[in-house]
Amino acid sequence: MKKHHKMYRTHNCGELTMQHTGKEVMLSGWVQKSRDLGGMTFVDLRDRYGITQLVFNMETHADLCNRARKLGREFVIRVTGRVSERSNKNPQMPTGDIEIMAETLEILNQSRVPPFTIEQHTDGGEDLRMKYRYLDLRRTVVRKNLELRHRMALETRKYMSGEGFIEVETPVLIKSTPEGARDFIVPSRMNPGEFYALPQSPQTFKQLLMVAGLDKYFQIVKCFRDEDLRADRQPEFTQIDCEMSFVERDDLLDTFEGLARHLFRTIKGIEVEKGFPRLAYSEALERYGTDKPDLRFEMKISPMTGLVKGKGFQVFDSVDYIGGICVPGCSEYSRKQLDELTDFVRRQQIGMKGMVYLKYNTDGSLKSSVDKFFDGPGLRQWTALFDARPGDLILVLAGDRELTLKALGELRIEMGKRLGLRDNNVFKPLWVVDFPLLEWDEETGRYYAMHHPFTSPYEEDIELFRTDPGKVRAKAYDLVINGVEIGGGSIRIHDESLQQLMFDNLGFTEEEARQQFGFLLNAFRYGAPPHGGIAFGFDRWVALFAGIESIRDVIAFPKNNAGRDVMIDTPSAVSEAQLEELFLKLNLPSKE
Ligand code: ASP
């Protein structure tokens, strides 16, 4: 061992197995926990690679053992000892067959008692763990997510390079971008009164790179959007941002289906079939009540308006849409379970007034909540419509078309959850295509670009700009996996007059368009190639592969729901001097 005198370790804490028994080794790491059994003291030594059990023997090494007894949680130590076979093996651990009979022990650093236990199941609440995120990151569960993230980034780069894409960095201090969220802005000291914006995406730059002839670009890149936060949103997040020239929609979908399949193969060991299903936006809404359908299970929505309206049931007769889903094997749902579902659809975000059900009992009889209004043959038409089988339960909602479809979509997901049909180990990717180009906003009384203003409409729909702009379809697409939107993009407009038509419909004056995107419009006058692209939400994709809901768990240092980093305590005030240098004065509302 002498020759290793200057070293900290001969092995890491995750690699020693039966084949090493008898070997003299040196390990360094953190004390995860220790158990003092009198004659023996056991210490679990942890590093990034795993946990190895150390044994300190009172009989043979009394001094050493006495010192080991005093080790606190998270002390950093170095030990030498001999690898030996355990009598009490732990098959759950890669190193569970062996232990180290310690011969020397050095404390490299002490630790205060950590504010929560650093183990698989911690007693630390979210706030505490975020405040001490560097300790939270010592936990295997959290670290595993970062390792997964690293591997996904690496495989993305491999695939993209293999396809001829080059990674180009684009600036972070830029001008407002067109993604439709609020910008984060940065005051410029050298240009008093002027501000940079942080990129909501590299959208304009990647299009400029196409004008520049780069042909195939990608970048794993931070983007910034000042939006209200939910569990699956962060003010700064990462995209796999991509753009390519001389392509039409299907070339793009093929290329990026390739990326998805590559990640499934290399990361999850899953062969996903070529030719992901493609679903038009309108159909996604009609059959799944959402533009992010979860295809792991069927239970599609069927419209019933024609079948049940005008039959004397006031609730149905007074609305413009009635639709339902057929839930397999739930005809025996109790009163209480049905009430729960009614409460579910009545909840504020969903906002339905009530729910109608039809039980197709296993004995073939029918029982519904509207028996007073529909006779046997009437109800048989419902079961025929859904192709229902004895044992099924048909759930029906009625109301405004858009809202009701949305509610049916949520009910479908809820039933999928209840029936265990949303298995995290099953993956069903699809492309949602043909989004509307424009979206009407009631509040401001104008159209907005549903994707962004550089998205190309279908040529055959351009006429509709004059008659029914809301009907114009875009060459836009989303990659959706298991009900999660993983990415989205579009074929871009590369023709100046079409771009102008788009700006007109969005209510931009020529002046405004020039002011905001003049650099891009100018560039387009110098031979812009036909081009298109896509961006994937990298955090979300990692979370999906990790089988977790919140993207926070796949980000090393995330912000909380209020957009704060509680560890470094930011955002925070700046000094008077800093403000002066920038010629800024605060004008805060007085506290009530
Ligand atoms: N820039 C777009 C986004 O961030 C993606 C794209 O159109 O490529 O959603």
XYZ file of C-alpha atoms and ligand atoms in Angstrom:
601
model
C 0.000 0.000 0.000
C 2.959 2.291 0.542
C 3.216 3.275 -3.083
C -0.351 4.569 -2.922
C 0.520 6.828 -0.045
C -0.447 9.986 -1.874
C -3.609 8.560 -3.310
C -7.076 8.746 -1.905
C -8.386 5.527 -3.298
C -7.602 2.375 -5.213
C -11.279 1.705 -5.996
C -14.567 3.513 -5.757
C -17.429 2.591 -3.458
C -19.479 0.849 -6.130
C -17.123 -1.609 -7.738
C -15.824 -4.188 -5.258
C -17.318 -7.672 -5.565
C -16.474 -11.286 -4.716
C -13.687 -11.322 -7.298
C -11.773 -8.823 -5.146
C -11.837 -10.824 -1.901
C -8.488 -10.886 -0.173
C -7.365 -7.662 -1.822
C -5.946 -4.705 0.124
C -7.864 -1.611 -0.951
C -8.188 2.053 -0.114
C -11.529 3.852 -0.340
C -12.596 7.452 0.245
C -16.092 8.806 0.617
C -18.859 9.966 2.927
C -20.239 8.195 5.966
C -23.854 7.497 5.060
C -24.546 5.829 8.375
C -22.898 3.692 11.019
C -24.161 0.995 13.320
C -22.370 0.248 16.551
C -22.986 -3.363 17.584
C -20.501 -3.388 20.445
C -17.964 -5.871 19.148
C -18.255 -4.501 15.626
C -19.006 -1.160 14.077
C -20.422 -1.104 10.548
C -20.123 1.982 8.372
C -21.798 2.511 5.009
C -19.311 4.456 2.909
C -20.804 6.341 -0.022
C -19.508 8.042 -3.138
C -20.995 8.741 -6.553
C -20.570 5.139 -7.593
C -22.211 3.330 -4.738
C -22.031 2.225 -1.134
C -19.546 -0.176 0.433
C -19.813 -1.635 3.902
C -16.825 -1.138 6.213
C -16.296 -3.270 9.298
C -14.354 -2.118 12.335
C -13.545 -4.978 14.692
C -13.231 -4.259 18.418
C -11.365 -7.452 19.155
C -8.581 -7.025 16.648
C -8.479 -3.209 16.224
C -9.826 -1.672 19.438
C -8.356 1.803 18.849
C -9.566 1.953 15.294
C -13.008 0.769 16.290
C -13.277 3.357 19.012
C -12.501 6.058 16.472
C -14.989 4.638 14.006
C -17.714 4.774 16.628
C -17.353 8.507 16.751
C -17.814 9.097 13.031
C -20.774 11.322 12.300
C -23.035 11.257 9.286
C -21.411 12.774 6.188
C -17.889 12.796 7.593
C -15.394 12.435 4.743
C -13.024 9.571 5.435
C -10.315 7.465 3.897
C -9.915 3.825 4.911
C -7.686 0.962 3.981
C -8.559 -2.644 4.570
C -9.069 -6.067 3.108
C -12.017 -7.114 0.987
C -13.761 -10.108 2.498
C -16.870 -12.123 1.841
C -19.883 -11.091 3.893
C -21.687 -13.645 5.927
C -24.852 -11.635 5.667
C -25.102 -10.823 1.952
C -27.313 -8.061 0.573
C -28.435 -8.965 -2.949
C -29.990 -5.485 -3.420
C -26.545 -3.876 -3.577
C -23.897 -4.410 -6.283
C -21.300 -4.529 -3.491
C -23.598 -6.519 -1.221
C -21.510 -9.701 -1.282
C -18.453 -8.144 0.318
C -17.299 -5.845 3.088
C -14.005 -4.183 3.954
C -12.262 -5.262 7.140
C -10.821 -1.873 8.031
C -7.196 -1.493 9.024
C -6.695 2.281 8.929
C -9.056 5.220 9.165
C -8.437 8.881 8.503
C -10.936 11.661 8.821
C -10.425 13.934 5.808
C -13.155 16.317 6.870
C -15.867 16.544 9.454
C -19.464 17.435 8.768
C -22.161 19.145 10.707
C -25.208 16.997 11.275
C -26.995 17.247 7.898
C -30.455 18.864 8.014
C -32.049 15.729 6.556
C -31.001 12.132 6.073
C -29.178 11.549 2.847
C -30.695 8.261 1.842
C -33.101 6.855 -0.692
C -36.098 7.876 1.419
C -35.241 11.123 3.071
C -37.055 12.869 5.891
C -36.340 16.235 4.262
C -39.222 18.224 2.779
C -38.915 19.900 -0.623
C -37.960 23.331 0.735
C -35.233 22.010 2.969
C -33.825 19.807 0.245
C -33.755 22.751 -2.170
C -32.007 24.961 0.336
C -29.324 22.303 0.760
C -29.502 21.052 -2.781
C -25.799 20.063 -2.731
C -26.678 17.552 0.001
C -29.831 16.427 -1.798
C -27.677 15.741 -4.852
C -25.657 13.256 -2.796
C -28.746 11.038 -2.758
C -28.593 8.269 -5.317
C -32.134 8.849 -6.573
C -31.412 12.452 -7.478
C -27.945 11.795 -8.829
C -29.291 9.039 -11.082
C -31.449 11.626 -12.831
C -28.412 13.766 -13.593
C -26.564 10.737 -14.901
C -29.532 9.928 -17.146
C -29.579 13.529 -18.324
C -25.900 13.346 -19.188
C -26.334 10.154 -21.170
C -29.296 11.573 -23.063
C -27.348 14.715 -23.971
C -24.435 12.586 -25.126
C -26.614 10.297 -27.245
C -28.408 13.305 -28.704
C -25.074 14.782 -29.762
C -23.975 11.451 -31.218
C -27.135 11.034 -33.265
C -27.240 14.629 -34.458
C -23.560 14.643 -35.484
C -24.087 11.340 -37.211
C -26.848 12.944 -39.259
C -24.570 15.830 -40.252
C -25.858 18.466 -37.821
C -23.372 20.831 -36.215
C -23.810 22.369 -32.804
C -23.579 26.143 -32.931
C -23.852 28.387 -29.886
C -26.104 31.402 -30.144
C -26.001 34.467 -27.894
C -27.813 34.870 -24.603
C -27.972 38.651 -24.570
C -30.347 39.312 -27.429
C -33.518 41.056 -28.463
C -37.093 40.007 -27.829
C -37.931 36.592 -29.372
C -41.228 35.524 -30.861
C -42.363 32.667 -28.609
C -45.156 34.636 -27.023
C -44.085 34.519 -23.362
C -42.752 37.436 -21.378
C -39.050 38.201 -21.795
C -36.516 38.405 -19.027
C -34.652 41.629 -19.642
C -31.160 42.798 -18.737
C -30.256 46.468 -18.521
C -27.168 47.591 -20.449
C -24.716 49.745 -18.492
C -22.895 50.773 -21.647
C -26.115 51.791 -23.350
C -28.116 53.615 -20.719
C -31.857 53.166 -21.000
C -31.497 50.128 -23.257
C -32.048 46.489 -22.491
C -31.179 43.077 -23.757
C -33.729 40.288 -23.634
C -32.790 36.725 -22.748
C -33.762 34.258 -25.488
C -37.088 32.479 -25.109
C -35.518 30.238 -27.737
C -32.788 30.662 -30.369
C -35.555 30.786 -33.001
C -34.403 33.813 -34.989
C -30.732 32.840 -34.799
C -31.271 29.344 -36.069
C -33.187 30.733 -39.018
C -30.309 33.148 -39.665
C -27.948 30.166 -39.599
C -30.025 28.630 -42.383
C -29.719 31.852 -44.406
C -25.991 31.549 -43.658
C -25.956 28.163 -45.372
C -25.147 26.062 -42.275
C -27.741 23.589 -43.569
C -28.145 21.507 -40.391
C -27.926 23.099 -36.960
C -28.619 21.917 -33.450
C -27.845 23.114 -29.967
C -28.544 21.918 -26.446
C -29.374 25.307 -25.079
C -30.824 27.234 -22.159
C -33.988 29.216 -22.855
C -35.695 31.739 -20.601
C -39.393 32.531 -20.269
C -40.946 34.733 -17.655
C -44.147 32.753 -17.167
C -46.208 31.787 -14.183
C -44.746 28.559 -12.949
C -46.262 25.155 -12.516
C -44.664 21.911 -11.466
C -43.582 21.194 -14.998
C -42.287 24.680 -15.822
C -39.050 26.450 -14.993
C -38.088 30.033 -15.864
C -34.895 28.670 -17.381
C -35.059 25.347 -19.129
C -33.149 23.427 -21.760
C -34.071 22.694 -25.347
C -32.591 20.456 -27.978
C -32.978 23.098 -30.652
C -32.742 22.082 -34.313
C -33.107 23.554 -37.790
C -32.478 22.238 -41.298
C -32.599 23.560 -44.866
C -34.132 22.250 -48.086
C -36.643 20.079 -46.307
C -40.366 19.613 -46.244
C -42.344 18.487 -43.257
C -41.953 14.772 -43.764
C -38.144 14.963 -44.109
C -38.096 16.659 -40.754
C -40.442 14.230 -39.062
C -38.332 11.316 -40.345
C -35.089 12.838 -39.096
C -36.408 13.520 -35.616
C -38.333 10.323 -35.325
C -34.828 8.933 -35.823
C -33.580 10.920 -32.837
C -36.444 9.670 -30.688
C -35.861 6.072 -31.739
C -32.131 6.446 -31.090
C -32.787 7.695 -27.556
C -35.330 4.957 -26.904
C -32.848 2.366 -28.116
C -29.685 3.609 -26.412
C -31.188 4.897 -23.179
C -34.230 2.703 -22.526
C -33.263 -0.351 -24.542
C -36.599 -0.173 -26.360
C -37.101 -0.658 -30.104
C -39.889 1.698 -31.128
C -41.502 0.945 -34.438
C -40.721 3.240 -37.372
C -43.468 5.507 -38.629
C -44.893 7.122 -35.494
C -48.640 7.647 -35.891
C -49.617 11.085 -37.173
C -52.775 12.656 -35.894
C -54.277 15.914 -37.122
C -54.789 18.482 -34.391
C -58.532 18.577 -35.046
C -58.796 14.823 -34.728
C -56.707 14.806 -31.539
C -59.176 17.245 -29.993
C -62.224 15.310 -31.173
C -61.071 11.857 -30.124
C -58.865 12.612 -27.106
C -59.975 16.064 -25.967
C -56.410 17.360 -26.055
C -53.579 18.117 -28.453
C -51.337 15.907 -26.305
C -53.085 12.535 -26.455
C -51.905 9.635 -24.348
C -52.040 6.671 -26.720
C -51.173 4.055 -24.129
C -54.847 3.232 -23.978
C -57.917 3.547 -26.215
C -61.133 4.822 -24.616
C -61.594 7.382 -27.402
C -64.220 10.070 -27.198
C -67.296 9.593 -29.395
C -69.642 12.414 -30.321
C -73.265 11.647 -29.383
C -74.970 14.911 -30.247
C -76.839 13.546 -33.272
C -77.975 10.495 -31.339
C -79.272 12.039 -28.120
C -80.154 15.661 -28.770
C -83.814 16.528 -29.272
C -85.146 13.532 -27.353
C -86.771 15.593 -24.621
C -83.944 15.593 -22.086
C -83.462 19.246 -21.288
C -79.763 18.962 -20.338
C -78.919 17.500 -23.740
C -81.355 19.621 -25.702
C -79.924 22.901 -24.481
C -76.275 22.371 -25.445
C -74.297 22.268 -28.691
C -72.218 19.190 -27.947
C -72.699 15.836 -26.225
C -69.995 13.188 -26.143
C -68.815 10.257 -24.104
C -66.253 7.600 -23.404
C -66.726 3.902 -22.837
C -64.763 2.610 -19.865
C -64.098 -1.111 -20.055
C -65.025 -3.312 -17.106
C -66.415 -0.624 -14.824
C -70.162 -1.337 -14.942
C -70.021 -2.249 -11.284
C -68.949 1.190 -10.194
C -70.764 2.099 -6.968
C -72.854 5.176 -6.288
C -69.899 6.586 -4.365
C -67.431 6.000 -7.185
C -69.780 7.637 -9.684
C -70.262 10.591 -7.334
C -66.499 10.935 -7.141
C -66.309 11.131 -10.918
C -69.110 13.673 -11.001
C -67.167 15.756 -8.485
C -64.101 15.333 -10.663
C -65.772 16.810 -13.747
C -67.394 19.554 -11.668
C -64.042 20.785 -10.368
C -63.270 24.331 -11.208
C -60.625 23.757 -13.868
C -62.899 21.351 -15.677
C -66.157 23.107 -14.930
C -68.830 20.660 -16.100
C -72.269 20.856 -14.537
C -72.740 17.129 -14.207
C -72.212 13.707 -15.691
C -74.537 11.116 -17.172
C -73.707 7.421 -16.989
C -74.895 4.226 -18.560
C -73.980 0.894 -17.002
C -73.944 -2.052 -19.387
C -74.234 -4.730 -16.727
C -72.514 -8.085 -17.088
C -75.935 -9.770 -17.330
C -76.660 -7.631 -20.396
C -79.136 -5.277 -18.682
C -78.798 -1.517 -18.818
C -78.953 1.034 -16.019
C -78.476 4.732 -16.583
C -78.877 8.000 -14.754
C -81.305 9.113 -17.478
C -83.670 6.133 -17.556
C -86.539 8.592 -17.257
C -85.689 10.156 -20.606
C -84.298 7.263 -22.618
C -85.971 3.884 -23.046
C -84.241 0.555 -23.566
C -83.929 0.753 -27.369
C -82.659 4.340 -27.024
C -79.919 3.277 -24.650
C -79.038 0.259 -26.829
C -78.129 2.813 -29.501
C -75.562 4.232 -27.111
C -73.933 0.884 -26.476
C -73.917 0.246 -30.239
C -72.256 3.591 -30.893
C -69.424 2.729 -28.499
C -69.272 -0.896 -29.502
C -69.664 -1.502 -25.768
C -69.577 -4.916 -24.160
C -71.325 -6.202 -21.054
C -69.355 -4.911 -18.073
C -68.608 -1.509 -19.634
C -69.506 1.884 -18.267
C -70.375 4.767 -20.581
C -69.735 8.262 -19.229
C -71.356 11.202 -20.979
C -70.779 14.960 -20.733
C -72.676 17.782 -22.384
C -72.051 21.488 -22.900
C -70.060 23.904 -24.972
C -68.182 21.833 -27.558
C -64.657 22.929 -26.777
C -65.013 22.769 -23.003
C -66.819 19.446 -23.061
C -64.189 17.829 -25.239
C -61.526 19.082 -22.888
C -63.427 17.733 -19.898
C -63.921 14.365 -21.614
C -60.184 14.336 -22.295
C -59.447 14.816 -18.611
C -62.013 12.228 -17.610
C -60.404 9.805 -20.057
C -56.990 10.357 -18.443
C -58.498 9.983 -14.969
C -60.102 6.663 -15.924
C -56.850 5.532 -17.549
C -55.103 6.298 -14.282
C -57.703 4.464 -12.209
C -57.494 1.411 -14.431
C -53.676 1.379 -14.321
C -53.431 1.930 -18.073
C -50.792 4.644 -17.800
C -47.824 2.346 -17.330
C -44.543 4.279 -17.048
C -42.694 1.508 -18.805
C -44.799 1.701 -21.940
C -44.080 4.468 -24.449
C -46.413 5.603 -27.229
C -44.967 8.421 -29.311
C -46.927 10.215 -32.030
C -46.810 13.325 -34.156
C -49.654 15.784 -33.829
C -49.766 17.727 -37.099
C -51.770 20.413 -38.923
C -52.183 22.811 -36.036
C -54.137 25.959 -36.765
C -51.785 28.770 -37.753
C -53.651 31.410 -35.761
C -55.406 31.502 -32.459
C -58.104 34.034 -31.639
C -57.772 35.878 -28.359
C -61.097 37.108 -26.959
C -59.531 39.552 -24.543
C -57.466 41.543 -27.026
C -59.769 40.795 -29.970
C -56.975 39.707 -32.292
C -55.201 36.688 -33.676
C -51.969 35.340 -32.259
C -49.596 32.911 -33.906
C -50.331 29.570 -32.330
C -46.691 28.544 -32.776
C -44.745 31.663 -33.766
C -45.042 34.201 -36.581
C -42.480 32.478 -38.846
C -44.511 29.294 -39.158
C -45.602 28.498 -42.686
C -49.254 27.917 -43.609
C -50.231 25.239 -46.121
C -50.209 26.826 -49.579
C -53.699 25.497 -50.246
C -55.021 27.301 -47.157
C -53.637 30.751 -47.971
C -56.943 31.755 -49.574
C -58.602 31.338 -46.167
C -56.650 34.303 -44.799
C -59.251 36.464 -46.508
C -62.347 34.543 -45.463
C -61.650 32.558 -42.283
C -58.125 33.058 -40.916
C -58.809 30.789 -37.918
C -59.111 27.850 -40.339
C -55.677 28.266 -41.921
C -53.606 25.189 -41.074
C -49.918 25.465 -40.238
C -47.067 23.218 -41.271
C -46.458 22.734 -37.585
C -46.015 19.560 -35.589
C -45.539 18.362 -32.034
C -43.911 15.198 -30.808
C -46.096 13.805 -28.039
C -45.174 10.823 -25.885
C -47.599 9.390 -23.308
C -49.615 12.594 -23.088
C -46.565 14.812 -22.710
C -45.543 17.366 -25.320
C -41.874 16.596 -25.875
C -41.193 18.914 -28.773
C -42.641 21.142 -31.423
C -41.632 22.931 -34.563
C -42.628 23.941 -38.044
C -41.665 24.576 -41.626
C -40.896 28.290 -41.810
C -41.994 31.021 -44.114
C -39.091 31.984 -46.379
C -41.006 34.263 -48.693
C -41.170 37.944 -47.892
C -44.693 38.597 -49.100
C -46.114 35.597 -47.253
C -44.345 36.787 -44.110
C -45.941 40.184 -44.609
C -49.380 38.584 -44.959
C -48.744 36.759 -41.690
C -47.743 39.932 -39.874
C -50.837 41.659 -41.255
C -53.050 38.963 -39.789
C -51.294 39.211 -36.452
C -51.993 42.932 -36.415
C -48.342 43.956 -36.732
C -47.838 47.123 -38.717
C -44.924 47.016 -41.147
C -43.167 49.428 -38.824
C -43.596 47.159 -35.781
C -42.500 44.082 -37.677
C -39.388 45.924 -38.906
C -38.592 47.152 -35.456
C -38.858 43.755 -33.838
C -37.662 41.377 -36.514
C -36.098 43.690 -39.108
C -32.791 41.830 -38.971
C -34.488 38.579 -39.936
C -36.668 40.120 -42.643
C -33.567 41.765 -44.084
C -31.678 38.505 -44.074
C -34.561 36.875 -45.920
C -33.894 39.269 -48.809
C -30.532 37.616 -49.422
C -31.566 34.172 -50.478
C -33.244 32.381 -47.601
C -33.465 28.655 -48.377
C -36.652 26.748 -47.617
C -36.149 25.549 -44.058
C -37.804 24.230 -40.935
C -36.999 22.961 -37.506
C -38.062 21.760 -34.146
C -37.151 22.131 -30.490
C -37.478 19.481 -27.812
C -37.985 20.193 -24.134
C -34.924 18.396 -22.873
C -35.829 18.545 -19.167
C -39.234 17.077 -19.880
C -37.836 14.323 -22.035
C -35.391 13.338 -19.299
C -38.205 13.395 -16.723
C -40.323 11.166 -18.972
C -37.500 8.652 -19.342
C -36.852 8.812 -15.598
C -40.549 8.062 -15.021
C -41.129 11.165 -12.913
C -43.607 14.017 -13.150
C -41.662 17.116 -12.233
C -38.864 18.490 -14.384
C -37.365 19.951 -11.215
C -36.043 16.533 -10.307
C -33.900 16.354 -13.429
C -32.332 19.795 -13.016
C -29.311 20.136 -10.742
C -30.274 23.517 -9.326
C -33.936 24.262 -10.076
C -36.081 27.182 -9.022
C -39.202 26.838 -6.883
C -42.797 27.744 -7.804
C -42.149 31.401 -7.076
C -39.173 31.377 -9.444
C -36.736 31.527 -6.532
C -33.527 29.684 -5.952
C -33.727 29.298 -2.186
C -30.180 27.961 -1.938
C -28.396 31.000 -3.335
C -31.343 33.187 -2.325
C -32.150 34.835 -5.601
C -33.721 36.963 -7.030
C -32.420 39.501 -4.561
C -32.047 43.255 -4.266
C -29.083 45.040 -5.837
C -27.202 47.934 -4.334
C -28.126 51.567 -4.880
C -24.777 51.986 -6.643
C -25.570 49.244 -9.152
C -28.909 50.843 -9.947
C -27.309 54.263 -10.355
C -24.735 52.910 -12.743
C -27.619 51.687 -14.889
C -29.640 54.884 -14.499
C -32.469 52.865 -12.977
C -34.874 53.877 -10.249
C -37.210 51.445 -8.544
C -40.863 52.300 -8.462
C -42.341 49.584 -6.271
C -46.012 49.553 -5.334
C -46.458 50.527 -1.697
C -47.239 47.578 0.564
C -50.843 47.525 1.715
N -38.623 27.863 -31.256
C -39.717 26.967 -31.142
C -40.058 26.748 -29.669
O -39.254 27.048 -28.797
C -39.463 25.632 -31.750
C -39.314 25.692 -33.240
O -40.198 26.195 -33.922
O -38.296 25.176 -33.720
O -41.120 26.261 -29.355
